[in-house]
Amino acid sequence: MSKKSFIAQERRNMKVKAKSFEAWKVIMITLVFLSYCVGMMPGEKAQAVYDKYLDNGIFGMAFFFVLVGFGIGIHYHKKFINLNKKNYLEFLGKKLGILYPLYMIMQTVFLILALCSHPGSQEIKTLIVKYIISIPMLQAMIPKAGYYMALNPVSWFVSAIFLIYLLAPVIGMLAARMKRDLKRSGLVIAGLIAVYIIVAGPLADAMVLKHDMPYLFLMNLILFCIGVWLANFRLNIRIETDRSAGRNLLTGAELVVLVAAVLIYLGTVGKYGIPAALLRLLLYVLIVMVFSYDGGMISHIFTLSPFGILSSMVFDFYLTQYFVIRYIGTPIQKRFGESSKDIVVSIILAYIINWCIVLVIKVIKKIYRKLRYRVSSFAGDLGADGVVDDYLDDGYEEIDQTNINTEAYDRSRLDPMAVEITETEDE
């Protein structure tokens, strides 16, 4: 298989998994949303549970930017290689066409509500200045308290996304044009990881913008770059395909998410010491190498899916805690272990909340399908010859049995990627 056809196939395979990828974004946004519920818990015990397990918005935001970087790197890979002014403006138009009007409506509503509270003349001037500053959506880089969150905290998040979208095509172009130089691309990824681990933790106390939002934006920008470079690196790795199983030995998007997650799943990993962070990274590499191959029950338990990643995190937590605390035993490393437990519980809670939402949506869709079926039966339009609705969990498209053989269809029920590979072979 040529490199060009391999990349095309990988892009198709990753599109199949886009829904689970988007689900991870929803989970991380859920963490961000829960972090804004501070002060809303009834009672001290509920507040203590919230402080320990639910208030992890910075972690969710950081993971979200890695996912955004990887998704953009996959989806716009072809356009980034041949980046020009037209492609750049099309990218910004697509990303900001809906975002900016909604953002300005939000800011205007907040300004009106603030003015309705009858502020003093000086406060009115400050509100108007903040509103004007927020119009170009650049406030995330203003190193002044009260201005980088102009009028409301959400404006900082939108501003950070806007600034990253401005830089994304250039970052994507630099990554995509390294397509034939995997060694150099790998060195860039390693360098970005090193910068994040070192700067995000031990050197944070020496930075002028420590704990300020511009500093947080720079950290998220590094994570976004890691996501983009990982996407390009993954698209260009030549991995032999197991035709009999109808799947790649190492799957795409989830593997990259697993590798990227280690950087941030303890929040700022460098904060608790570089040796511990490197130990966790090494353990993750070993887990990926051992459990990513299709070799039996264990590999299915540790599948690179949302559940599999959570399983790996729990497994990794206990293994790391055992070695680090028992054989190193420093107070810093103990804090490292306790932090990992809090983060894992936070993700599980967010995952449960997201799963409940998905479950409700699935029930509604199922009811809708039954109603549609009855209506079509009543109208005399029951079914079409040779068409089977494949109502799997992820809601795949209708499959025409006249165009694929029964064996391939049966295999696709177990592994949706099998249909993609069968179609590629037919082409």
CSV table of C-alpha atoms in Angstrom, one decimal:
chain,number,residue,atom,x,y,z
A,1,MET,CA,0.0,0.0,0.0
A,2,SER,CA,1.4,3.4,-1.0
A,3,LYS,CA,1.9,6.1,1.6
A,4,LYS,CA,-0.8,8.3,0.0
A,5,SER,CA,-3.4,5.5,0.0
A,6,PHE,CA,-2.4,4.6,3.6
A,7,ILE,CA,-3.0,8.2,4.8
A,8,ALA,CA,-6.4,8.3,3.0
A,9,GLN,CA,-7.4,5.0,4.6
A,10,GLU,CA,-6.3,6.2,8.0
A,11,ARG,CA,-8.4,9.4,7.6
A,12,ARG,CA,-11.4,7.3,6.7
A,13,ASN,CA,-10.9,5.0,9.7
A,14,MET,CA,-10.5,7.9,12.1
A,15,LYS,CA,-13.7,9.5,10.8
A,16,VAL,CA,-15.5,6.3,11.8
A,17,LYS,CA,-14.3,6.9,15.3
A,18,ALA,CA,-15.2,10.6,15.3
A,19,LYS,CA,-18.3,10.1,17.4
A,20,SER,CA,-16.4,8.6,20.3
A,21,PHE,CA,-13.8,11.3,19.9
A,22,GLU,CA,-16.5,14.0,20.2
A,23,ALA,CA,-17.8,12.2,23.2
A,24,TRP,CA,-14.4,12.8,24.9
A,25,LYS,CA,-14.8,16.5,24.2
A,26,VAL,CA,-18.2,16.5,25.8
A,27,ILE,CA,-16.8,14.7,28.9
A,28,MET,CA,-14.1,17.4,29.3
A,29,ILE,CA,-16.5,20.2,28.7
A,30,THR,CA,-18.7,18.6,31.4
A,31,LEU,CA,-15.7,18.9,33.8
A,32,VAL,CA,-15.4,22.6,32.9
A,33,PHE,CA,-19.1,23.1,33.4
A,34,LEU,CA,-19.0,21.4,36.8
A,35,SER,CA,-16.1,23.6,37.9
A,36,TYR,CA,-18.4,26.7,37.4
A,37,CYS,CA,-20.9,25.3,40.0
A,38,VAL,CA,-18.7,26.4,42.9
A,39,GLY,CA,-20.7,27.7,45.9
A,40,MET,CA,-23.9,25.9,44.7
A,41,MET,CA,-23.5,22.7,46.7
A,42,PRO,CA,-26.0,22.2,49.6
A,43,GLY,CA,-24.2,21.6,52.8
A,44,GLU,CA,-20.6,21.3,53.9
A,45,LYS,CA,-20.3,17.6,53.0
A,46,ALA,CA,-21.5,18.2,49.4
A,47,GLN,CA,-19.2,21.1,49.1
A,48,ALA,CA,-16.3,18.9,50.3
A,49,VAL,CA,-17.1,16.3,47.6
A,50,TYR,CA,-17.4,19.0,45.0
A,51,ASP,CA,-14.0,20.5,46.0
A,52,LYS,CA,-12.3,17.2,45.8
A,53,TYR,CA,-13.8,15.4,42.8
A,54,LEU,CA,-15.8,17.9,40.7
A,55,ASP,CA,-13.7,21.0,40.6
A,56,ASN,CA,-11.3,20.0,37.9
A,57,GLY,CA,-12.1,22.5,35.2
A,58,ILE,CA,-8.4,23.3,34.3
A,59,PHE,CA,-7.8,19.6,33.7
A,60,GLY,CA,-10.9,19.3,31.5
A,61,MET,CA,-9.9,22.4,29.6
A,62,ALA,CA,-6.4,21.2,29.0
A,63,PHE,CA,-7.5,17.8,27.7
A,64,PHE,CA,-10.1,19.5,25.5
A,65,PHE,CA,-7.4,21.6,23.7
A,66,VAL,CA,-5.4,18.4,23.0
A,67,LEU,CA,-8.5,16.8,21.5
A,68,VAL,CA,-9.2,20.0,19.5
A,69,GLY,CA,-5.7,20.0,18.1
A,70,PHE,CA,-5.8,16.3,17.1
A,71,GLY,CA,-9.2,16.7,15.5
A,72,ILE,CA,-8.2,19.7,13.5
A,73,GLY,CA,-4.9,18.0,12.5
A,74,ILE,CA,-6.8,15.0,11.1
A,75,HIS,CA,-9.7,16.9,9.5
A,76,TYR,CA,-7.7,19.7,7.8
A,77,HIS,CA,-4.5,17.7,7.0
A,78,LYS,CA,-4.9,18.0,3.3
A,79,LYS,CA,-5.7,21.7,3.3
A,80,PHE,CA,-2.9,22.5,5.7
A,81,ILE,CA,-0.3,21.0,3.3
A,82,ASN,CA,-1.4,23.4,0.6
A,83,LEU,CA,-2.2,26.3,2.9
A,84,ASN,CA,-3.0,29.6,1.2
A,85,LYS,CA,-4.9,32.7,1.9
A,86,LYS,CA,-8.2,31.3,0.6
A,87,ASN,CA,-7.9,28.1,2.8
A,88,TYR,CA,-6.9,30.2,5.8
A,89,LEU,CA,-10.0,32.5,5.5
A,90,GLU,CA,-12.3,29.5,4.8
A,91,PHE,CA,-11.0,27.8,7.9
A,92,LEU,CA,-11.6,30.9,10.1
A,93,GLY,CA,-15.0,31.6,8.4
A,94,LYS,CA,-16.1,28.0,9.2
A,95,LYS,CA,-15.0,28.1,12.8
A,96,LEU,CA,-16.0,31.6,13.7
A,97,GLY,CA,-19.1,32.1,11.5
A,98,ILE,CA,-21.4,30.9,14.2
A,99,LEU,CA,-19.2,31.4,17.3
A,100,TYR,CA,-18.6,35.2,17.0
A,101,PRO,CA,-22.2,36.3,16.7
A,102,LEU,CA,-23.2,34.1,19.7
A,103,TYR,CA,-20.2,35.4,21.6
A,104,MET,CA,-21.2,39.1,21.0
A,105,ILE,CA,-24.8,38.4,21.9
A,106,MET,CA,-23.5,36.9,25.2
A,107,GLN,CA,-21.3,39.9,25.9
A,108,THR,CA,-24.0,42.3,25.1
A,109,VAL,CA,-26.5,40.6,27.4
A,110,PHE,CA,-23.9,40.6,30.3
A,111,LEU,CA,-23.3,44.3,29.7
A,112,ILE,CA,-27.0,45.1,29.9
A,113,LEU,CA,-27.5,43.0,33.0
A,114,ALA,CA,-24.5,44.7,34.6
A,115,LEU,CA,-25.9,48.2,33.8
A,116,CYS,CA,-29.3,47.2,35.2
A,117,SER,CA,-27.7,46.8,38.6
A,118,HIS,CA,-27.3,50.6,38.8
A,119,PRO,CA,-23.4,50.8,39.0
A,120,GLY,CA,-21.6,54.0,39.7
A,121,SER,CA,-20.1,56.2,37.0
A,122,GLN,CA,-16.6,54.8,37.4
A,123,GLU,CA,-18.0,51.2,37.3
A,124,ILE,CA,-19.9,52.1,34.1
A,125,LYS,CA,-16.7,53.3,32.4
A,126,THR,CA,-14.9,50.1,33.5
A,127,LEU,CA,-17.7,47.9,32.1
A,128,ILE,CA,-17.7,49.7,28.8
A,129,VAL,CA,-13.9,49.4,28.5
A,130,LYS,CA,-14.1,45.7,29.2
A,131,TYR,CA,-16.9,45.3,26.6
A,132,ILE,CA,-14.8,47.2,24.0
A,133,ILE,CA,-11.7,45.1,24.8
A,134,SER,CA,-13.8,41.9,24.4
A,135,ILE,CA,-15.0,42.8,20.8
A,136,PRO,CA,-11.8,41.6,19.0
A,137,MET,CA,-11.7,38.5,21.3
A,138,LEU,CA,-8.1,39.0,22.3
A,139,GLN,CA,-8.5,39.5,26.1
A,140,ALA,CA,-7.1,36.0,26.9
A,141,MET,CA,-3.6,37.5,26.5
A,142,ILE,CA,-4.1,40.6,28.7
A,143,PRO,CA,-2.0,40.0,31.8
A,144,LYS,CA,-4.3,42.1,34.1
A,145,ALA,CA,-6.8,40.7,36.6
A,146,GLY,CA,-10.4,41.5,35.7
A,147,TYR,CA,-9.7,42.1,32.0
A,148,TYR,CA,-8.7,38.7,30.7
A,149,MET,CA,-12.2,37.5,31.9
A,150,ALA,CA,-13.9,40.5,30.4
A,151,LEU,CA,-17.5,40.7,31.9
A,152,ASN,CA,-17.7,36.9,32.4
A,153,PRO,CA,-15.4,33.8,32.7
A,154,VAL,CA,-16.7,32.2,29.5
A,155,SER,CA,-15.4,35.2,27.4
A,156,TRP,CA,-11.8,34.1,28.3
A,157,PHE,CA,-12.5,30.5,27.1
A,158,VAL,CA,-14.0,31.8,23.8
A,159,SER,CA,-11.0,34.2,23.4
A,160,ALA,CA,-8.5,31.4,24.0
A,161,ILE,CA,-10.3,29.3,21.3
A,162,PHE,CA,-10.3,32.3,18.9
A,163,LEU,CA,-6.5,32.9,19.4
A,164,ILE,CA,-5.8,29.2,18.8
A,165,TYR,CA,-8.0,29.2,15.7
A,166,LEU,CA,-5.9,32.1,14.4
A,167,LEU,CA,-2.7,30.1,14.8
A,168,ALA,CA,-4.1,26.7,13.9
A,169,PRO,CA,-3.6,26.8,10.1
A,170,VAL,CA,0.1,27.9,10.5
A,171,ILE,CA,0.7,25.2,13.2
A,172,GLY,CA,-1.0,22.6,11.0
A,173,MET,CA,1.0,23.7,8.0
A,174,LEU,CA,4.3,23.3,9.8
A,175,ALA,CA,3.2,19.9,11.1
A,176,ALA,CA,1.8,18.6,7.8
A,177,ARG,CA,4.9,19.7,5.8
A,178,MET,CA,7.0,17.4,7.9
A,179,LYS,CA,5.1,14.4,6.4
A,180,ARG,CA,8.2,12.6,5.1
A,181,ASP,CA,10.4,13.4,8.1
A,182,LEU,CA,9.0,11.4,11.0
A,183,LYS,CA,12.2,11.6,13.1
A,184,ARG,CA,12.1,15.4,13.1
A,185,SER,CA,8.3,15.4,13.7
A,186,GLY,CA,8.9,13.1,16.6
A,187,LEU,CA,11.6,15.4,18.0
A,188,VAL,CA,9.1,18.3,17.9
A,189,ILE,CA,6.5,16.3,19.8
A,190,ALA,CA,9.1,15.2,22.4
A,191,GLY,CA,10.3,18.9,22.7
A,192,LEU,CA,6.7,20.1,23.2
A,193,ILE,CA,6.1,17.4,25.8
A,194,ALA,CA,9.3,18.4,27.6
A,195,VAL,CA,8.4,22.1,27.5
A,196,TYR,CA,5.0,21.3,29.0
A,197,ILE,CA,6.3,19.1,31.7
A,198,ILE,CA,9.1,21.4,32.7
A,199,VAL,CA,7.4,24.8,32.3
A,200,ALA,CA,4.0,23.8,33.6
A,201,GLY,CA,5.4,22.7,37.0
A,202,PRO,CA,8.8,23.3,38.5
A,203,LEU,CA,9.4,26.6,36.7
A,204,ALA,CA,5.9,28.0,37.3
A,205,ASP,CA,6.9,29.7,40.5
A,206,ALA,CA,9.6,31.7,38.7
A,207,MET,CA,7.2,32.9,36.0
A,208,VAL,CA,5.8,36.5,36.1
A,209,LEU,CA,2.4,35.4,34.9
A,210,LYS,CA,2.1,32.5,37.4
A,211,HIS,CA,-1.5,31.3,37.8
A,212,ASP,CA,-2.7,34.1,35.5
A,213,MET,CA,-4.9,33.4,32.5
A,214,PRO,CA,-2.3,34.3,29.9
A,215,TYR,CA,0.0,31.7,31.4
A,216,LEU,CA,-2.8,29.2,31.3
A,217,PHE,CA,-3.5,30.1,27.6
A,218,LEU,CA,0.1,29.5,26.7
A,219,MET,CA,0.0,26.0,28.4
A,220,ASN,CA,-3.2,25.2,26.4
A,221,LEU,CA,-1.5,26.4,23.2
A,222,ILE,CA,1.4,24.0,23.8
A,223,LEU,CA,-1.2,21.2,24.4
A,224,PHE,CA,-3.0,22.1,21.2
A,225,CYS,CA,0.3,22.0,19.3
A,226,ILE,CA,1.0,18.5,20.7
A,227,GLY,CA,-2.4,17.4,19.5
A,228,VAL,CA,-1.8,18.7,15.9
A,229,TRP,CA,1.7,17.1,15.7
A,230,LEU,CA,0.4,13.8,17.1
A,231,ALA,CA,-2.3,13.8,14.4
A,232,ASN,CA,0.2,14.4,11.6
A,233,PHE,CA,2.6,11.8,13.1
A,234,ARG,CA,-0.2,9.2,13.4
A,235,LEU,CA,-1.3,9.8,9.8
A,236,ASN,CA,2.2,9.1,8.5
A,237,ILE,CA,3.2,6.0,10.5
A,238,ARG,CA,3.2,2.9,8.3
A,239,ILE,CA,1.4,0.2,10.2
A,240,GLU,CA,0.7,-3.1,8.6
A,241,THR,CA,-3.0,-3.9,8.4
A,242,ASP,CA,-4.3,-7.2,9.7
A,243,ARG,CA,-6.7,-8.1,6.8
A,244,SER,CA,-8.2,-11.1,8.5
A,245,ALA,CA,-9.3,-9.2,11.5
A,246,GLY,CA,-10.3,-6.2,9.4
A,247,ARG,CA,-8.6,-3.6,11.6
A,248,ASN,CA,-5.2,-2.0,12.3
A,249,LEU,CA,-3.0,-3.6,14.9
A,250,LEU,CA,-2.7,-0.1,16.5
A,251,THR,CA,-5.9,1.9,16.1
A,252,GLY,CA,-5.8,5.6,15.4
A,253,ALA,CA,-7.5,8.4,17.4
A,254,GLU,CA,-7.8,6.6,20.7
A,255,LEU,CA,-4.1,5.7,20.8
A,256,VAL,CA,-3.1,9.3,20.3
A,257,VAL,CA,-5.5,10.4,22.9
A,258,LEU,CA,-4.1,7.9,25.3
A,259,VAL,CA,-0.5,9.1,24.7
A,260,ALA,CA,-1.6,12.8,25.0
A,261,ALA,CA,-3.7,12.1,28.1
A,262,VAL,CA,-0.7,11.2,30.2
A,263,LEU,CA,0.6,14.8,30.0
A,264,ILE,CA,-2.4,16.2,31.7
A,265,TYR,CA,-4.5,13.6,33.4
A,266,LEU,CA,-2.9,14.6,36.7
A,267,GLY,CA,-3.5,18.2,35.9
A,268,THR,CA,-0.1,19.8,35.6
A,269,VAL,CA,2.1,16.7,35.8
A,270,GLY,CA,5.4,18.6,36.2
A,271,LYS,CA,4.0,20.2,39.4
A,272,TYR,CA,4.7,16.9,41.3
A,273,GLY,CA,8.2,16.3,40.0
A,274,ILE,CA,9.7,15.3,36.6
A,275,PRO,CA,10.8,11.8,37.8
A,276,ALA,CA,7.2,10.9,38.7
A,277,ALA,CA,5.9,12.3,35.4
A,278,LEU,CA,8.5,10.4,33.4
A,279,LEU,CA,7.7,7.2,35.3
A,280,ARG,CA,4.0,7.6,34.4
A,281,LEU,CA,4.8,8.3,30.8
A,282,LEU,CA,7.0,5.1,30.7
A,283,LEU,CA,4.2,3.1,32.2
A,284,TYR,CA,1.7,4.4,29.6
A,285,VAL,CA,4.1,3.4,26.8
A,286,LEU,CA,4.4,-0.1,28.2
A,287,ILE,CA,0.6,-0.4,28.6
A,288,VAL,CA,0.1,0.7,25.0
A,289,MET,CA,2.7,-1.7,23.7
A,290,VAL,CA,1.3,-4.6,25.6
A,291,PHE,CA,-2.4,-4.1,25.4
A,292,SER,CA,-3.0,-2.5,22.0
A,293,TYR,CA,-2.5,-5.7,20.0
A,294,ASP,CA,-5.5,-8.0,19.4
A,295,GLY,CA,-4.3,-10.9,21.5
A,296,GLY,CA,-7.1,-12.0,23.7
A,297,MET,CA,-9.4,-11.0,26.6
A,298,ILE,CA,-7.0,-8.6,28.2
A,299,SER,CA,-6.6,-6.6,25.0
A,300,HIS,CA,-10.3,-6.2,24.8
A,301,ILE,CA,-10.6,-5.1,28.4
A,302,PHE,CA,-8.0,-2.4,27.7
A,303,THR,CA,-9.4,-1.4,24.3
A,304,LEU,CA,-8.4,2.1,23.3
A,305,SER,CA,-11.9,3.5,23.8
A,306,PRO,CA,-13.3,5.8,26.5
A,307,PHE,CA,-13.9,2.8,28.8
A,308,GLY,CA,-10.5,1.4,27.9
A,309,ILE,CA,-8.7,4.7,28.7
A,310,LEU,CA,-10.4,4.9,32.0
A,311,SER,CA,-9.4,1.3,32.8
A,312,SER,CA,-5.8,2.1,31.8
A,313,MET,CA,-5.9,5.2,34.0
A,314,VAL,CA,-7.1,3.2,37.0
A,315,PHE,CA,-4.5,0.4,36.3
A,316,ASP,CA,-1.8,3.0,35.9
A,317,PHE,CA,-2.7,4.8,39.1
A,318,TYR,CA,-2.4,1.7,41.3
A,319,LEU,CA,0.8,0.5,39.6
A,320,THR,CA,2.4,3.9,39.8
A,321,GLN,CA,1.2,4.5,43.4
A,322,TYR,CA,2.6,1.1,44.4
A,323,PHE,CA,6.1,1.7,43.0
A,324,VAL,CA,6.3,5.5,43.7
A,325,ILE,CA,5.0,5.5,47.3
A,326,ARG,CA,6.5,2.2,48.4
A,327,TYR,CA,10.0,2.6,46.9
A,328,ILE,CA,10.3,6.4,46.7
A,329,GLY,CA,7.9,7.5,49.4
A,330,THR,CA,8.6,11.3,49.4
A,331,PRO,CA,5.8,13.6,50.4
A,332,ILE,CA,5.7,15.1,46.9
A,333,GLN,CA,5.2,11.7,45.3
A,334,LYS,CA,2.5,10.9,47.9
A,335,ARG,CA,0.6,14.1,46.8
A,336,PHE,CA,1.1,12.9,43.2
A,337,GLY,CA,-0.7,9.7,44.0
A,338,GLU,CA,-3.6,11.4,45.9
A,339,SER,CA,-4.0,13.8,43.0
A,340,SER,CA,-4.3,11.0,40.5
A,341,LYS,CA,-7.1,9.4,42.5
A,342,ASP,CA,-9.0,12.7,42.6
A,343,ILE,CA,-8.7,13.2,38.9
A,344,VAL,CA,-9.7,9.6,38.0
A,345,VAL,CA,-12.9,9.9,40.2
A,346,SER,CA,-13.6,13.3,38.5
A,347,ILE,CA,-13.4,11.8,35.0
A,348,ILE,CA,-15.6,8.8,36.0
A,349,LEU,CA,-18.2,11.2,37.4
A,350,ALA,CA,-18.1,13.3,34.3
A,351,TYR,CA,-18.3,10.2,32.2
A,352,ILE,CA,-21.3,8.9,34.1
A,353,ILE,CA,-23.1,12.3,33.6
A,354,ASN,CA,-22.3,12.3,29.9
A,355,TRP,CA,-23.4,8.6,29.6
A,356,CYS,CA,-26.7,9.5,31.2
A,357,ILE,CA,-27.2,12.3,28.6
A,358,VAL,CA,-26.3,9.9,25.8
A,359,LEU,CA,-28.6,7.3,27.1
A,360,VAL,CA,-31.5,9.8,27.1
A,361,ILE,CA,-30.7,10.8,23.6
A,362,LYS,CA,-30.6,7.1,22.5
A,363,VAL,CA,-34.0,6.4,24.0
A,364,ILE,CA,-35.5,9.5,22.2
A,365,LYS,CA,-33.9,8.3,18.9
A,366,LYS,CA,-35.3,4.8,19.5
A,367,ILE,CA,-38.8,6.1,20.1
A,368,TYR,CA,-38.5,8.3,17.0
A,369,ARG,CA,-37.4,5.3,14.9
A,370,LYS,CA,-40.3,3.2,16.1
A,371,LEU,CA,-42.7,6.0,15.3
A,372,ARG,CA,-41.1,6.5,11.8
A,373,TYR,CA,-41.4,2.7,11.2
A,374,ARG,CA,-45.1,2.6,12.1
A,375,VAL,CA,-45.8,5.7,10.0
A,376,SER,CA,-44.0,4.2,7.0
A,377,SER,CA,-45.8,0.9,7.5
A,378,PHE,CA,-49.1,2.7,7.6
A,379,ALA,CA,-48.3,4.5,4.4
A,380,GLY,CA,-47.3,1.3,2.6
A,381,ASP,CA,-43.7,2.3,2.2
A,382,LEU,CA,-42.2,-0.4,4.4
A,383,GLY,CA,-38.5,-0.9,3.8
A,384,ALA,CA,-36.5,-1.0,0.6
A,385,ASP,CA,-35.2,-4.1,-1.1
A,386,GLY,CA,-31.8,-5.2,0.2
A,387,VAL,CA,-31.4,-2.4,2.8
A,388,VAL,CA,-30.7,-3.1,6.4
A,389,ASP,CA,-30.7,-0.4,9.1
A,390,ASP,CA,-27.6,-1.0,11.1
A,391,TYR,CA,-28.8,0.6,14.4
A,392,LEU,CA,-25.6,0.0,16.4
A,393,ASP,CA,-24.7,2.1,19.4
A,394,ASP,CA,-23.0,4.8,17.4
A,395,GLY,CA,-25.8,5.0,14.8
A,396,TYR,CA,-24.0,4.1,11.6
A,397,GLU,CA,-25.4,4.8,8.2
A,398,GLU,CA,-27.6,2.4,6.3
A,399,ILE,CA,-25.7,-0.4,4.6
A,400,ASP,CA,-26.8,-1.8,1.3
A,401,GLN,CA,-26.4,-5.6,1.4
A,402,THR,CA,-26.3,-5.8,-2.4
A,403,ASN,CA,-23.0,-4.1,-2.4
A,404,ILE,CA,-21.2,-5.9,0.4
A,405,ASN,CA,-20.9,-9.6,1.1
A,406,THR,CA,-22.5,-11.2,4.2
A,407,GLU,CA,-19.2,-12.0,5.8
A,408,ALA,CA,-18.0,-8.5,5.7
A,409,TYR,CA,-21.3,-7.2,7.1
A,410,ASP,CA,-21.2,-9.7,10.0
A,411,ARG,CA,-17.7,-8.6,10.7
A,412,SER,CA,-18.7,-5.0,10.7
A,413,ARG,CA,-21.1,-5.6,13.5
A,414,LEU,CA,-18.1,-6.6,15.7
A,415,ASP,CA,-15.7,-4.0,14.3
A,416,PRO,CA,-17.1,-1.0,12.3
A,417,MET,CA,-13.7,-0.4,10.8
A,418,ALA,CA,-14.1,-3.7,8.8
A,419,VAL,CA,-16.5,-2.0,6.4
A,420,GLU,CA,-14.1,0.8,5.8
A,421,ILE,CA,-11.2,-1.6,5.0
A,422,THR,CA,-13.5,-3.8,2.8
A,423,GLU,CA,-14.5,-0.8,0.8
A,424,THR,CA,-10.8,0.3,0.5
A,425,GLU,CA,-9.9,-3.2,-0.9
A,426,ASP,CA,-12.7,-3.1,-3.4
A,427,GLU,CA,-11.5,0.3,-4.7
